[in-house]
Amino acid sequence: MSEQERFEASDIEQNKVMAVLSYLGILVLVPILAAPNSKFARFHANQGLIVAIIGVAAVILFAILYNIAWATLSLGLVTVVSILSYIVWIGIVVLEIIGIINAAQGTGKALPLVGSIKILK
């Protein structure tokens, strides 16, 4: 089954905005709560939720690593942690942009690396 056959055209047209909101951080809750019966919005909400969870986990992880680096007074380690955190954030932003483009175009393409993970049914 192709990606366009999974979603009805009317579902896509009615829920494009909801699908786009899925990739804007905490706004992922809007389509989850406001369009629970839309397969299209739910597909994008699932992907947006995964990206949001990865973002929160990255904040926690890099905060811990950054504090450890400063506590050890290792400026080299602080630099490495900072560079890694920027790389991860660029990756998260790229995933969000890809998701927004897919949602706005009305497609159901899975995101690279994380698109196969299912949280919402």
Short mmCIF file of C-alpha atoms in Angstrom, two decimals:
data_model
loop_
_atom_site.label_atom_id
_atom_site.label_comp_id
_atom_site.label_asym_id
_atom_site.label_seq_id
_atom_site.Cartn_x
_atom_site.Cartn_y
_atom_site.Cartn_z
CA MET A 1 0.00 0.00 0.00
CA SER A 2 1.49 3.36 -1.00
CA GLU A 3 1.70 6.25 1.42
CA GLN A 4 -1.12 8.15 -0.30
CA GLU A 5 -3.47 5.15 -0.15
CA ARG A 6 -3.19 5.01 3.64
CA PHE A 7 -4.92 8.36 4.12
CA GLU A 8 -8.15 9.63 2.65
CA ALA A 9 -7.87 12.86 0.65
CA SER A 10 -10.50 14.53 2.84
CA ASP A 11 -8.58 13.53 6.00
CA ILE A 12 -5.38 15.05 4.60
CA GLU A 13 -7.05 18.33 3.60
CA GLN A 14 -8.90 18.73 6.91
CA ASN A 15 -5.88 17.94 9.09
CA LYS A 16 -2.83 19.42 7.37
CA VAL A 17 -2.54 22.16 10.00
CA MET A 18 -2.81 19.61 12.79
CA ALA A 19 -0.10 17.53 11.14
CA VAL A 20 2.22 20.55 10.87
CA LEU A 21 1.64 21.42 14.54
CA SER A 22 2.91 17.94 15.41
CA TYR A 23 6.49 19.04 14.76
CA LEU A 24 6.44 22.19 16.88
CA GLY A 25 7.47 20.94 20.32
CA ILE A 26 4.73 20.91 22.94
CA LEU A 27 2.16 21.70 20.23
CA VAL A 28 2.28 17.98 19.40
CA LEU A 29 -0.46 17.69 22.03
CA VAL A 30 -2.89 19.70 19.88
CA PRO A 31 -3.34 17.07 17.15
CA ILE A 32 -3.23 14.25 19.68
CA LEU A 33 -6.15 15.78 21.58
CA ALA A 34 -8.02 17.65 18.82
CA ALA A 35 -7.86 15.12 15.98
CA PRO A 36 -7.78 11.66 17.61
CA ASN A 37 -9.72 10.03 14.75
CA SER A 38 -7.58 11.37 11.91
CA LYS A 39 -5.11 8.78 10.66
CA PHE A 40 -3.10 11.50 8.90
CA ALA A 41 -2.81 13.78 11.95
CA ARG A 42 -2.11 10.80 14.19
CA PHE A 43 0.69 9.56 11.91
CA HIS A 44 2.41 12.94 12.07
CA ALA A 45 1.66 13.36 15.79
CA ASN A 46 3.43 10.06 16.42
CA GLN A 47 6.51 11.22 14.57
CA GLY A 48 6.42 14.67 16.19
CA LEU A 49 6.11 13.07 19.62
CA ILE A 50 9.18 10.92 18.96
CA VAL A 51 11.20 13.97 17.91
CA ALA A 52 9.98 15.88 20.99
CA ILE A 53 10.95 13.01 23.31
CA ILE A 54 14.39 12.85 21.70
CA GLY A 55 14.71 16.60 22.22
CA VAL A 56 13.84 16.40 25.91
CA ALA A 57 16.20 13.45 26.40
CA ALA A 58 18.97 15.39 24.64
CA VAL A 59 18.46 18.41 26.91
CA ILE A 60 18.72 16.24 30.02
CA LEU A 61 21.71 14.26 28.73
CA PHE A 62 23.70 17.27 27.60
CA ALA A 63 22.91 19.21 30.79
CA ILE A 64 24.36 16.34 32.84
CA LEU A 65 27.39 15.97 30.59
CA TYR A 66 28.00 19.72 30.51
CA ASN A 67 27.87 19.94 34.32
CA ILE A 68 30.24 16.99 34.67
CA ALA A 69 32.62 18.63 32.21
CA TRP A 70 32.58 21.91 34.14
CA ALA A 71 32.94 20.12 37.47
CA THR A 72 36.10 18.43 36.25
CA LEU A 73 37.35 21.79 34.93
CA SER A 74 38.14 20.18 31.59
CA LEU A 75 37.68 22.86 28.95
CA GLY A 76 38.39 20.29 26.25
CA LEU A 77 35.50 18.14 27.48
CA VAL A 78 33.24 21.19 27.72
CA THR A 79 34.05 21.99 24.09
CA VAL A 80 33.37 18.42 22.93
CA VAL A 81 30.03 18.31 24.78
CA SER A 82 29.05 21.69 23.33
CA ILE A 83 29.90 20.63 19.78
CA LEU A 84 28.03 17.33 20.18
CA SER A 85 24.97 19.13 21.54
CA TYR A 86 24.94 21.49 18.53
CA ILE A 87 25.17 18.54 16.14
CA VAL A 88 22.27 16.77 17.86
CA TRP A 89 20.16 19.96 17.82
CA ILE A 90 20.84 20.48 14.13
CA GLY A 91 19.68 16.89 13.54
CA ILE A 92 16.49 17.48 15.52
CA VAL A 93 15.72 20.69 13.62
CA VAL A 94 16.32 18.92 10.31
CA LEU A 95 13.89 16.15 11.32
CA GLU A 96 11.30 18.75 12.29
CA ILE A 97 11.68 20.59 8.98
CA ILE A 98 11.36 17.34 7.01
CA GLY A 99 8.23 16.46 9.01
CA ILE A 100 6.68 19.90 8.46
CA ILE A 101 7.35 19.70 4.72
CA ASN A 102 5.85 16.20 4.50
CA ALA A 103 2.78 17.26 6.49
CA ALA A 104 2.25 20.44 4.45
CA GLN A 105 2.51 18.46 1.22
CA GLY A 106 -0.02 15.93 2.49
CA THR A 107 2.35 12.96 2.41
CA GLY A 108 2.85 10.22 4.95
CA LYS A 109 6.57 9.68 4.59
CA ALA A 110 8.36 8.35 7.65
CA LEU A 111 11.17 10.47 9.06
CA PRO A 112 14.71 9.21 8.60
CA LEU A 113 16.15 7.23 11.54
CA VAL A 114 13.09 7.55 13.80
CA GLY A 115 10.12 7.08 11.46
CA SER A 116 9.72 3.37 12.17
CA ILE A 117 9.12 3.92 15.91
CA LYS A 118 5.46 3.76 16.91
CA ILE A 119 4.18 5.28 20.14
CA LEU A 120 0.65 6.24 19.14
CA LYS A 121 -1.70 3.76 17.51
#
